[in-house]
Each structure stands twice: as structure tokens, then as C-alpha cells.
Tab-separated table of C-alpha atoms in Angstrom:
chain	number	residue	atom	x	y	z
A	1	MET	CA	0.068	-39.805	-5.223
A	2	VAL	CA	1.279	-36.480	-6.624
A	3	VAL	CA	-2.206	-35.646	-7.880
A	4	SER	CA	-3.699	-36.544	-4.467
A	5	LEU	CA	-1.232	-34.243	-2.715
A	6	PHE	CA	-2.182	-31.517	-5.187
A	7	TYR	CA	-5.846	-31.988	-4.241
A	8	ILE	CA	-4.987	-31.805	-0.534
A	9	ILE	CA	-2.987	-28.590	-0.996
A	10	CYS	CA	-5.859	-27.005	-2.934
A	11	GLY	CA	-8.301	-28.107	-0.258
A	12	PHE	CA	-6.284	-26.659	2.623
A	13	LEU	CA	-5.710	-23.462	0.654
A	14	GLY	CA	-9.454	-23.083	0.166
A	15	TYR	CA	-10.150	-23.670	3.872
A	16	LEU	CA	-7.454	-21.143	4.803
A	17	ILE	CA	-9.037	-18.473	2.601
A	18	ALA	CA	-12.509	-19.295	3.948
A	19	LEU	CA	-11.241	-19.006	7.539
A	20	ILE	CA	-9.457	-15.687	7.038
A	21	SER	CA	-12.352	-14.199	5.075
A	22	SER	CA	-14.999	-15.371	7.536
A	23	LEU	CA	-13.296	-13.421	10.334
A	24	LYS	CA	-13.916	-10.182	8.411
A	25	ILE	CA	-17.130	-11.092	6.600
A	26	LYS	CA	-19.238	-8.370	8.240
A	27	SER	CA	-16.930	-5.614	6.996
A	28	ASN	CA	-15.911	-7.253	3.745
A	29	ARG	CA	-18.290	-6.701	0.821
A	30	ALA	CA	-15.956	-8.401	-1.651
A	31	ILE	CA	-16.609	-11.776	-0.014
A	32	ASN	CA	-19.993	-12.729	1.429
A	33	GLY	CA	-21.573	-15.911	2.752
A	34	TYR	CA	-22.388	-17.276	-0.697
A	35	LEU	CA	-18.809	-17.108	-1.939
A	36	LEU	CA	-17.650	-18.662	1.323
A	37	LEU	CA	-20.110	-21.509	0.705
A	38	VAL	CA	-18.669	-22.001	-2.782
A	39	ILE	CA	-15.079	-21.995	-1.520
A	40	ILE	CA	-15.901	-24.468	1.263
A	41	LEU	CA	-17.731	-26.828	-1.133
A	42	VAL	CA	-14.857	-26.767	-3.634
A	43	ALA	CA	-12.195	-27.115	-0.932
A	44	THR	CA	-14.060	-30.031	0.683
A	45	ARG	CA	-14.321	-31.825	-2.631
A	46	HIS	CA	-10.613	-31.412	-3.384
A	47	LEU	CA	-9.505	-32.328	0.134
A	48	THR	CA	-11.658	-35.446	0.494
A	49	ASN	CA	-10.678	-36.752	-2.939
A	50	GLY	CA	-7.030	-36.147	-2.104
A	51	LEU	CA	-7.289	-37.947	1.241
A	52	SER	CA	-8.983	-40.931	-0.393
A	53	TYR	CA	-5.566	-42.036	-1.673
A	54	PHE	CA	-4.282	-42.307	1.897
A	55	ILE	CA	-7.461	-43.495	3.654
A	56	ASP	CA	-8.491	-46.995	2.640
A	57	SER	CA	-12.036	-47.025	3.953
A	58	ILE	CA	-15.224	-48.033	2.139
A	59	TYR	CA	-17.263	-45.676	4.326
A	60	PHE	CA	-14.955	-42.735	3.558
A	61	HIS	CA	-15.210	-43.399	-0.171
A	62	LYS	CA	-19.023	-43.475	0.077
A	63	VAL	CA	-18.917	-40.109	1.846
A	64	ILE	CA	-16.787	-38.726	-0.987
A	65	ILE	CA	-19.153	-39.975	-3.670
A	66	GLY	CA	-22.128	-38.485	-1.835
A	67	SER	CA	-20.458	-35.139	-1.136
A	68	ASN	CA	-19.359	-34.749	-4.760
A	69	ARG	CA	-23.015	-34.316	-5.740
A	70	PHE	CA	-23.168	-31.010	-3.876
A	71	PHE	CA	-21.079	-29.310	-6.567
A	72	ILE	CA	-24.345	-28.287	-8.241
A	73	LEU	CA	-24.966	-25.856	-5.350
A	74	ILE	CA	-22.015	-23.810	-6.589
A	75	ILE	CA	-23.878	-22.408	-9.604
A	76	PRO	CA	-26.792	-20.675	-7.790
A	77	SER	CA	-24.449	-19.676	-4.946
A	78	LEU	CA	-22.227	-17.709	-7.330
A	79	TYR	CA	-25.241	-15.969	-8.833
A	80	LEU	CA	-26.432	-15.011	-5.356
A	81	TYR	CA	-22.892	-13.864	-4.541
A	82	PHE	CA	-22.836	-11.455	-7.481
A	83	ARG	CA	-26.347	-10.248	-6.734
A	84	GLU	CA	-25.534	-9.675	-3.067
A	85	ILE	CA	-22.448	-7.641	-3.977
A	86	ILE	CA	-24.382	-5.431	-6.382
A	87	PHE	CA	-27.575	-5.171	-4.299
A	88	PRO	CA	-26.456	-5.733	-0.705
A	89	LYS	CA	-28.950	-6.313	2.068
A	90	ASN	CA	-28.583	-6.712	5.775
A	91	SER	CA	-30.347	-10.038	6.255
A	92	PHE	CA	-30.894	-13.404	4.589
A	93	SER	CA	-33.969	-13.601	2.383
A	94	VAL	CA	-36.176	-16.692	2.387
A	95	LYS	CA	-36.577	-16.205	-1.371
A	96	ASP	CA	-32.926	-17.163	-1.784
A	97	ILE	CA	-33.792	-20.731	-0.822
A	98	LEU	CA	-35.773	-21.071	-4.049
A	99	HIS	CA	-32.510	-21.000	-5.988
A	100	PHE	CA	-31.454	-24.242	-4.307
A	101	ILE	CA	-34.599	-26.269	-5.036
A	102	SER	CA	-33.436	-27.395	-8.499
A	103	PRO	CA	-30.006	-28.567	-7.246
A	104	ILE	CA	-31.665	-30.550	-4.461
A	105	VAL	CA	-34.060	-32.216	-6.915
A	106	PHE	CA	-31.146	-33.018	-9.215
A	107	PHE	CA	-29.205	-34.478	-6.287
A	108	ILE	CA	-32.157	-36.706	-5.332
A	109	LEU	CA	-32.485	-37.975	-8.902
A	110	LEU	CA	-28.793	-38.878	-8.962
A	111	GLN	CA	-29.225	-40.820	-5.748
A	112	LEU	CA	-32.209	-42.679	-7.238
A	113	ILE	CA	-30.090	-43.616	-10.238
A	114	LYS	CA	-27.245	-44.719	-8.001
A	115	PHE	CA	-29.426	-47.050	-5.931
A	116	ASP	CA	-31.370	-48.314	-8.980
A	117	VAL	CA	-34.703	-47.132	-7.582
A	118	LEU	CA	-36.092	-46.210	-10.991
A	119	GLY	CA	-36.651	-49.851	-11.878
A	120	ASN	CA	-37.147	-50.706	-15.549
A	121	PHE	CA	-36.619	-47.194	-16.911
A	122	ASP	CA	-33.939	-46.952	-19.584
A	123	LEU	CA	-30.947	-45.518	-17.710
A	124	SER	CA	-29.335	-44.104	-20.854
A	125	ILE	CA	-32.455	-42.101	-21.733
A	126	ILE	CA	-32.764	-40.795	-18.175
A	127	SER	CA	-29.086	-39.846	-18.222
A	128	TYR	CA	-29.441	-37.858	-21.439
A	129	ILE	CA	-32.558	-36.100	-20.123
A	130	LEU	CA	-30.787	-35.165	-16.874
A	131	PHE	CA	-27.730	-34.017	-18.799
A	132	THR	CA	-29.862	-31.793	-21.051
A	133	VAL	CA	-31.728	-30.309	-18.090
A	134	PHE	CA	-28.480	-29.774	-16.181
A	135	THR	CA	-26.788	-28.073	-19.151
A	136	PHE	CA	-29.780	-25.765	-19.618
A	137	TYR	CA	-29.860	-25.063	-15.869
A	138	VAL	CA	-26.204	-24.066	-15.485
A	139	SER	CA	-26.179	-22.162	-18.784
A	140	SER	CA	-29.187	-20.155	-17.610
A	141	TYR	CA	-27.460	-19.185	-14.375
A	142	ILE	CA	-24.301	-18.169	-16.198
A	143	PHE	CA	-26.448	-16.017	-18.469
A	144	PHE	CA	-28.177	-14.471	-15.430
A	145	CYS	CA	-24.773	-13.738	-13.852
A	146	PHE	CA	-23.464	-12.182	-17.057
A	147	ARG	CA	-26.580	-10.076	-17.599
A	148	LEU	CA	-26.587	-8.826	-14.009
A	149	ILE	CA	-22.899	-7.891	-13.906
A	150	ASN	CA	-22.833	-6.452	-17.405
A	151	ARG	CA	-25.877	-4.272	-16.742
A	152	GLU	CA	-24.863	-3.055	-13.296
A	153	VAL	CA	-21.043	-3.039	-13.442
A	154	TRP	CA	-19.253	-3.648	-16.737
A	155	SER	CA	-21.343	-1.323	-18.888
A	156	LYS	CA	-20.891	1.473	-16.331
A	157	LYS	CA	-17.118	1.441	-16.071
A	158	LYS	CA	-16.879	5.171	-16.768
A	159	ASP	CA	-19.038	5.853	-13.714
A	160	LEU	CA	-17.184	3.579	-11.312
A	161	LYS	CA	-15.194	5.148	-8.505
A	162	ILE	CA	-12.679	3.744	-6.018
A	163	LYS	CA	-14.111	0.518	-4.551
A	164	SER	CA	-16.244	-0.286	-7.583
A	165	HIS	CA	-13.105	-0.698	-9.693
A	166	LEU	CA	-12.129	-3.618	-7.482
A	167	PHE	CA	-15.363	-5.487	-8.203
A	168	TYR	CA	-15.192	-4.581	-11.902
A	169	HIS	CA	-11.929	-6.517	-12.361
A	170	TRP	CA	-12.668	-9.188	-9.754
A	171	SER	CA	-16.052	-10.030	-11.319
A	172	LYS	CA	-14.462	-10.422	-14.755
A	173	PHE	CA	-11.812	-12.716	-13.311
A	174	LEU	CA	-14.347	-14.821	-11.425
A	175	MET	CA	-16.773	-15.050	-14.353
A	176	LEU	CA	-14.002	-16.345	-16.608
A	177	PHE	CA	-13.228	-19.195	-14.240
A	178	LEU	CA	-16.933	-19.863	-13.653
A	179	VAL	CA	-17.385	-20.414	-17.390
A	180	LEU	CA	-14.291	-22.646	-17.553
A	181	SER	CA	-15.461	-24.706	-14.563
A	182	THR	CA	-18.929	-25.111	-16.053
A	183	LEU	CA	-17.536	-26.233	-19.396
A	184	ARG	CA	-15.364	-28.781	-17.605
A	185	VAL	CA	-18.354	-30.217	-15.755
A	186	ILE	CA	-20.558	-30.364	-18.867
A	187	ILE	CA	-17.865	-32.059	-20.962
A	188	SER	CA	-17.053	-34.441	-18.124
A	189	LEU	CA	-20.707	-35.434	-17.656
A	190	TYR	CA	-21.188	-35.941	-21.379
A	191	LEU	CA	-18.178	-38.258	-21.587
A	192	ARG	CA	-19.443	-40.224	-18.600
A	193	ILE	CA	-22.875	-40.633	-20.148
A	194	GLN	CA	-21.169	-42.128	-23.157
A	195	GLY	CA	-19.551	-44.585	-20.752
A	196	ASP	CA	-22.800	-45.202	-18.813
A	197	ASN	CA	-21.287	-43.718	-15.651
A	198	LEU	CA	-23.240	-40.587	-14.745
A	199	VAL	CA	-22.653	-41.029	-11.016
A	200	SER	CA	-18.849	-41.060	-10.859
A	201	ASP	CA	-17.104	-37.782	-11.692
A	202	SER	CA	-13.767	-37.672	-9.900
A	203	ASP	CA	-11.395	-38.820	-12.641
A	204	ASP	CA	-10.746	-35.358	-14.041
A	205	LEU	CA	-10.968	-33.447	-10.790
A	206	TRP	CA	-7.414	-32.217	-11.397
A	207	VAL	CA	-8.858	-29.864	-14.038
A	208	SER	CA	-11.113	-28.328	-11.395
A	209	ALA	CA	-8.149	-27.935	-9.025
A	210	ILE	CA	-6.099	-26.185	-11.720
A	211	ILE	CA	-9.014	-23.837	-12.454
A	212	TRP	CA	-9.569	-22.924	-8.807
A	213	LEU	CA	-5.922	-22.469	-7.881
A	214	PRO	CA	-5.637	-19.071	-9.677
A	215	ILE	CA	-8.799	-17.922	-7.898
A	216	TYR	CA	-7.281	-18.800	-4.525
A	217	PHE	CA	-4.062	-16.980	-5.349
A	218	LYS	CA	-5.980	-13.978	-6.683
A	219	ILE	CA	-7.785	-13.695	-3.333
A	220	LEU	CA	-4.589	-14.211	-1.325
A	221	ILE	CA	-2.624	-11.533	-3.201
A	222	SER	CA	-5.519	-9.052	-3.135
A	223	PRO	CA	-5.861	-7.734	0.423
A	224	GLU	CA	-8.915	-5.692	-0.618
A	225	ILE	CA	-10.718	-8.976	-1.399
A	226	LEU	CA	-9.301	-11.122	1.383
A	227	TYR	CA	-9.739	-8.661	4.244
A	228	GLY	CA	-12.198	-6.098	2.923
A	229	TYR	CA	-11.535	-2.367	2.628
A	230	ASN	CA	-12.151	-1.596	6.301
A	231	ALA	CA	-9.709	-4.256	7.430
A	232	LEU	CA	-7.274	-3.162	4.725
A	233	ASN	CA	-7.373	0.326	6.159
A	234	SER	CA	-6.349	-1.016	9.577
A	235	ILE	CA	-3.445	-2.847	7.995
A	236	ILE	CA	-2.360	0.296	6.191
A	237	GLN	CA	-2.549	2.338	9.375
A	238	ASP	CA	-0.399	-0.242	11.136
A	239	GLY	CA	2.208	0.046	8.388
A	240	LYS	CA	1.891	-3.576	7.331
A	241	ILE	CA	1.347	-2.754	3.677
A	242	SER	CA	3.872	-0.450	2.051
A	243	SER	CA	2.828	-0.621	-1.591
A	244	LEU	CA	-0.625	0.449	-2.752
A	245	HIS	CA	-2.333	0.353	-6.119
A	246	PHE	CA	-5.671	1.928	-6.942
A	247	ASP	CA	-7.032	2.241	-10.452
A	248	PHE	CA	-7.446	5.985	-10.685
A	249	TRP	CA	-3.770	6.794	-10.019
A	250	ASP	CA	-1.382	7.053	-12.953
A	251	ILE	CA	2.111	7.082	-11.468
A	252	ASN	CA	3.920	7.251	-14.814
A	253	SER	CA	1.808	9.954	-16.435
A	254	LYS	CA	2.967	11.066	-19.889
A	255	ASN	CA	0.737	14.127	-20.131
A	256	ASP	CA	2.400	17.202	-21.586
A	257	LEU	CA	3.045	19.942	-19.050
A	258	ASN	CA	1.395	23.194	-20.031
A	259	ASN	CA	3.335	25.815	-18.076
A	260	LEU	CA	6.761	26.536	-16.598
A	261	GLN	CA	5.596	26.223	-12.995
A	262	HIS	CA	4.369	22.661	-13.591
A	263	ILE	CA	7.648	21.747	-15.275
A	264	LYS	CA	9.498	22.873	-12.156
A	265	LEU	CA	6.997	21.067	-9.910
A	266	LYS	CA	7.538	17.828	-11.808
A	267	GLU	CA	11.162	17.673	-10.665
A	268	ILE	CA	10.072	18.066	-7.041
A	269	VAL	CA	6.886	15.965	-7.026
A	270	THR	CA	8.028	12.964	-9.096
A	271	PRO	CA	10.382	11.500	-6.435
A	272	ASN	CA	7.598	11.807	-3.828
A	273	ILE	CA	4.644	10.456	-5.833
A	274	ILE	CA	4.406	7.099	-4.019
A	275	ASP	CA	4.653	8.796	-0.625
A	276	TYR	CA	1.985	11.357	-1.540
A	277	ILE	CA	-0.410	8.731	-2.906
A	278	THR	CA	0.109	6.576	0.198
A	279	ARG	CA	-0.763	9.522	2.442
A	280	ILE	CA	-3.863	10.282	0.379
A	281	GLU	CA	-5.036	6.652	0.456
A	282	LYS	CA	-4.657	6.495	4.226
A	283	LYS	CA	-6.766	9.623	4.636
A	284	ARG	CA	-9.321	8.383	2.126
A	285	PHE	CA	-10.662	6.004	4.762
A	286	CYS	CA	-11.131	8.848	7.263
A	287	TYR	CA	-14.646	9.906	6.306
A	288	GLU	CA	-14.764	12.637	8.940
A	289	THR	CA	-12.129	14.563	7.001
A	290	PHE	CA	-14.423	14.976	3.999
A	291	LYS	CA	-17.694	15.703	5.837
A	292	ILE	CA	-16.972	19.446	6.033
A	293	ASN	CA	-18.977	21.017	3.240
A	294	SER	CA	-16.391	23.714	2.474
A	295	PHE	CA	-13.471	21.256	2.450
A	296	THR	CA	-11.018	22.322	-0.268
A	297	ILE	CA	-7.891	20.879	-1.820
A	298	SER	CA	-5.892	23.386	0.236
A	299	ASP	CA	-7.499	22.022	3.417
A	300	PHE	CA	-6.650	18.500	2.291
A	301	ALA	CA	-3.047	19.528	1.552
A	302	ARG	CA	-2.665	20.932	5.069
A	303	ASN	CA	-4.242	17.757	6.471
A	304	LEU	CA	-1.705	15.659	4.554
A	305	ASN	CA	1.200	18.003	5.310
A	306	ILE	CA	1.797	18.350	1.565
A	307	PRO	CA	2.266	21.687	-0.245
A	308	THR	CA	-0.974	22.683	-1.967
A	309	SER	CA	0.792	23.169	-5.295
A	310	HIS	CA	2.112	19.594	-5.091
A	311	LEU	CA	-1.341	18.172	-4.442
A	312	ILE	CA	-2.879	20.183	-7.280
A	313	TYR	CA	-0.131	18.915	-9.587
A	314	LEU	CA	-0.713	15.323	-8.440
A	315	PHE	CA	-4.453	15.385	-9.193
A	316	LYS	CA	-3.891	17.189	-12.495
A	317	TYR	CA	-1.226	14.912	-13.944
A	318	HIS	CA	-1.318	11.653	-11.982
A	319	SER	CA	-4.996	11.084	-11.229
A	320	LYS	CA	-7.722	9.933	-13.613
A	321	ILE	CA	-10.295	11.863	-11.575
A	322	SER	CA	-10.334	15.412	-10.282
A	323	PHE	CA	-10.128	16.308	-6.606
A	324	ALA	CA	-13.805	17.300	-6.718
A	325	ASP	CA	-14.745	13.837	-8.032
A	326	PHE	CA	-12.398	12.214	-5.516
A	327	LYS	CA	-14.079	14.046	-2.635
A	328	LYS	CA	-17.533	13.352	-4.054
A	329	SER	CA	-16.817	9.625	-4.419
A	330	ILE	CA	-15.715	9.323	-0.820
A	331	ARG	CA	-18.851	11.061	0.423
A	332	ILE	CA	-21.079	8.802	-1.694
A	333	ARG	CA	-19.179	5.753	-0.450
A	334	GLN	CA	-19.879	6.854	3.113
A	335	ALA	CA	-23.536	7.420	2.218
A	336	ILE	CA	-23.772	3.876	0.825
A	337	ASP	CA	-22.197	2.484	3.996
A	338	HIS	CA	-24.803	4.350	6.068
A	339	ILE	CA	-27.625	3.063	3.837
A	340	GLU	CA	-26.421	-0.524	4.148
A	341	SER	CA	-26.141	-0.210	7.926
A	342	GLY	CA	-29.806	0.850	8.195
A	343	TYR	CA	-29.379	4.607	8.665
A	344	LEU	CA	-32.488	5.370	6.606
A	345	ASN	CA	-34.665	3.207	8.857
A	346	LYS	CA	-34.848	6.161	11.248
A	347	ASN	CA	-33.605	9.093	9.159
A	348	THR	CA	-34.371	10.821	5.863
A	349	ILE	CA	-32.285	10.904	2.700
A	350	GLU	CA	-31.976	14.670	3.154
A	351	SER	CA	-30.342	14.202	6.575
A	352	LEU	CA	-28.053	11.563	5.065
A	353	ALA	CA	-26.937	14.064	2.411
A	354	GLN	CA	-26.003	16.599	5.084
A	355	LYS	CA	-24.365	13.954	7.250
A	356	VAL	CA	-21.841	13.007	4.562
A	357	GLY	CA	-21.009	16.603	3.587
A	358	PHE	CA	-23.419	17.758	0.852
A	359	SER	CA	-24.967	21.208	1.267
A	360	THR	CA	-28.156	20.365	-0.642
A	361	TYR	CA	-30.185	17.297	-1.487
A	362	THR	CA	-29.951	18.189	-5.201
A	363	SER	CA	-26.143	18.014	-5.243
A	364	PHE	CA	-26.271	14.759	-3.285
A	365	TYR	CA	-28.866	13.284	-5.667
A	366	THR	CA	-26.853	14.253	-8.760
A	367	SER	CA	-23.582	12.886	-7.342
A	368	PHE	CA	-25.173	9.672	-6.091
A	369	LYS	CA	-26.767	8.915	-9.464
A	370	GLU	CA	-23.583	9.810	-11.346
A	371	ILE	CA	-21.479	7.370	-9.296
A	372	THR	CA	-23.906	4.500	-8.662
A	373	GLY	CA	-26.060	4.799	-11.770
A	374	LYS	CA	-29.191	4.967	-9.596
A	375	SER	CA	-31.028	7.578	-7.614
A	376	PRO	CA	-30.755	7.247	-3.804
A	377	ARG	CA	-34.380	6.093	-3.518
A	378	LEU	CA	-34.004	3.515	-6.307
A	379	TYR	CA	-30.786	2.241	-4.700
A	380	VAL	CA	-32.604	1.787	-1.373
A	381	LYS	CA	-35.548	0.128	-3.168
A	382	ASN	CA	-33.205	-2.353	-4.902
A	383	ILE	CA	-31.651	-3.291	-1.563
A	384	ASN	CA	-35.094	-3.935	-0.091
A	385	ILE	CA	-36.199	-5.973	-3.128
A	386	TYR	CA	-33.128	-8.162	-3.280
């Protein structure tokens, strides 16, 4: 009974996350439709298996057994999730359906085995063949996920700015649990083949629940993932979040001060660091502030109502990036948002560069490639391809 209640809690938790995330899915790049599909499939499996303890119905148990087969859809869905995050596009591609053909075929074969349609074929041989194919299939997708993320995200950590840091850590976290979940399924299937029971796979579902619980909590405690950055900004503006953490701030900097003025500033700035960073992060979402080409750190200090010397000190000793890189990153982030919303369907890249605050196309091109790892045209081409 305790295990069944655990399943039910995990199931409801998954549905809660799916519901909250779906309300902000258009503005939330950290969660898209594919991850929602994965969460719903996992939550449904946990919930229905948990309810089976309390619902004594043959029909309900048949529904559970049938729905459990859909777990194979999780593997391609997670690959498409990662790909969509890295190469976002504005519409569903028919090509994506091809990724679900193999799971559907596998599901049909399992049903044929269940209803003994294969006749005189040796079930043990068929089971081992299916197990081998399945292991190769899921291993291939994990490799594809790893190669994609490593090439486009992990190997470019030094070039990541602001929002990209979120996906850098989140993708590592999710990949770890994807590998653990896959290993659990492979080991479970192998043990069931040894017992001539390829169809039933609910006995060790508690392992799956334990694996997914940290993922649920990670999403719940990370407002950037749960709500998306745009929604997070609204929450910040409403004063609902008082503590902020972004990767390029170093609150407890141990850098040696190199002049007397900075030593004096330290005594004044240190007690106000959290307040200053909070003000900066609130303004960081206001793209209009940074669109002025001649916008300087002094202008930003006046905008924040912070002494210029304090802001210079903050970026020098408590930020991992300079103010110039900070400003550049925000402009490129705005440019990416415009690209993803279809701005270039009717406008040129040159006009986009001016729109977000760059004086020349060359400076925009250099900054865009430095931050994203791709030229603007290649970035647009990748979106159209994927």
C-alpha cells in the first residue's frame, strides 16, 4: 500500500508540473511539448499503477498493461526535446513523426506476443531478438542526445551567457537521469526475459519513481525551468521572488583589490551586493534599456539609481563577465527572440542588428558568433532545417 501511495504522489506531482508548465509553454524555452509528453507519460504510468492497488477491476488492469507499453515513446521524445531547445522552430515538423515509427512497431510486436499471434515461433528467441533491438535502439538515442548536447552546449561552456547557463546545468541533470532510467529498463527487461515474462514490467516501477522524483523537484525549485524566463521576470517584478541566483555573479569574490579607492568601496558595496544584483537582474529583462547604441555603464548606473563607482566595482570584482559582455549578451538574447518569433521573415539581418542596439552588422555578427557559436545566417538555417 505504501508503494502504491508513493506511485500516486509521483503521478500527481508529474501532472501538476505538466499543468503549470503548459500554461507558459509558449514563453518557456526550458520546457517544450516533447518534455511535457514525457512527463505526462511517466506520470500516467505511476498514477495508474498506484491506483491499481485500490481499484479492483480487470478492465482497469488491462488498461494499465496496455499503457505501460508507451514508455518507449519517452526515448525519442527526450531527443526531440533537446534538439528543440538547441535548434528551436516555430512549428511542428512532419519529419519528427519518423522518430516514433520504431516505438510503434515495437509496441505492435509486444501486443502480438501478448495475444500469441506469432503461432509456433519460439517465444524465447523472439524475446532475445526484441531485447537486442530495443537495447541498440535506446542506446543509439542516448548517444544522439549526448553528441548533440556535447557539441552544441557542453563543449562551449566558455561561450555561454545568461540563459544558456541554465540549459547547460539542466541538460546535464536530465541526461544523468535519462541514462539511469534506461539502464533500469534494460536490466528489468533482461531479467524478465530470463523469467519468460517480457510483457509484464511493473514489479520494479518503484525504481522509476525514485529516479523521476528528483527531476520533478528540480523543476519545481527552479522557477526559470517551471515558468520560463519571461514568466520569471513577471514574478520578479511583482516581488514574489526575493532571492536570485545567476551563474555569472560571484557574491563572495576573493579577488585582491588593486587600489585604495576599491578598498574603500568594498566596505560600502559589500552590504548592498544582493540589492544591487537584484536591481540589475530586474532591468536585464527590459530590452529597451539596452537598445541605445551609446548606452554606457554610467547610463545603466543612473537607470538603476546606483552610484557609477559602485556598479563598476560590482562588475570588476563580483561578475564573471564584463559590463560590455553583459550588455552584448542581452542584445544577442533579444536578437534570438526576434529570430525565433519570425522577425527575419520580413526583415533583414542588418535591420535586426540595428534594432537590438548594434551600430554595424560586423559588430553584431562577431558578437552573435561569439555567444552562440554560430553566425546569424547559420543559426537561422539550423532553425529552418530542424
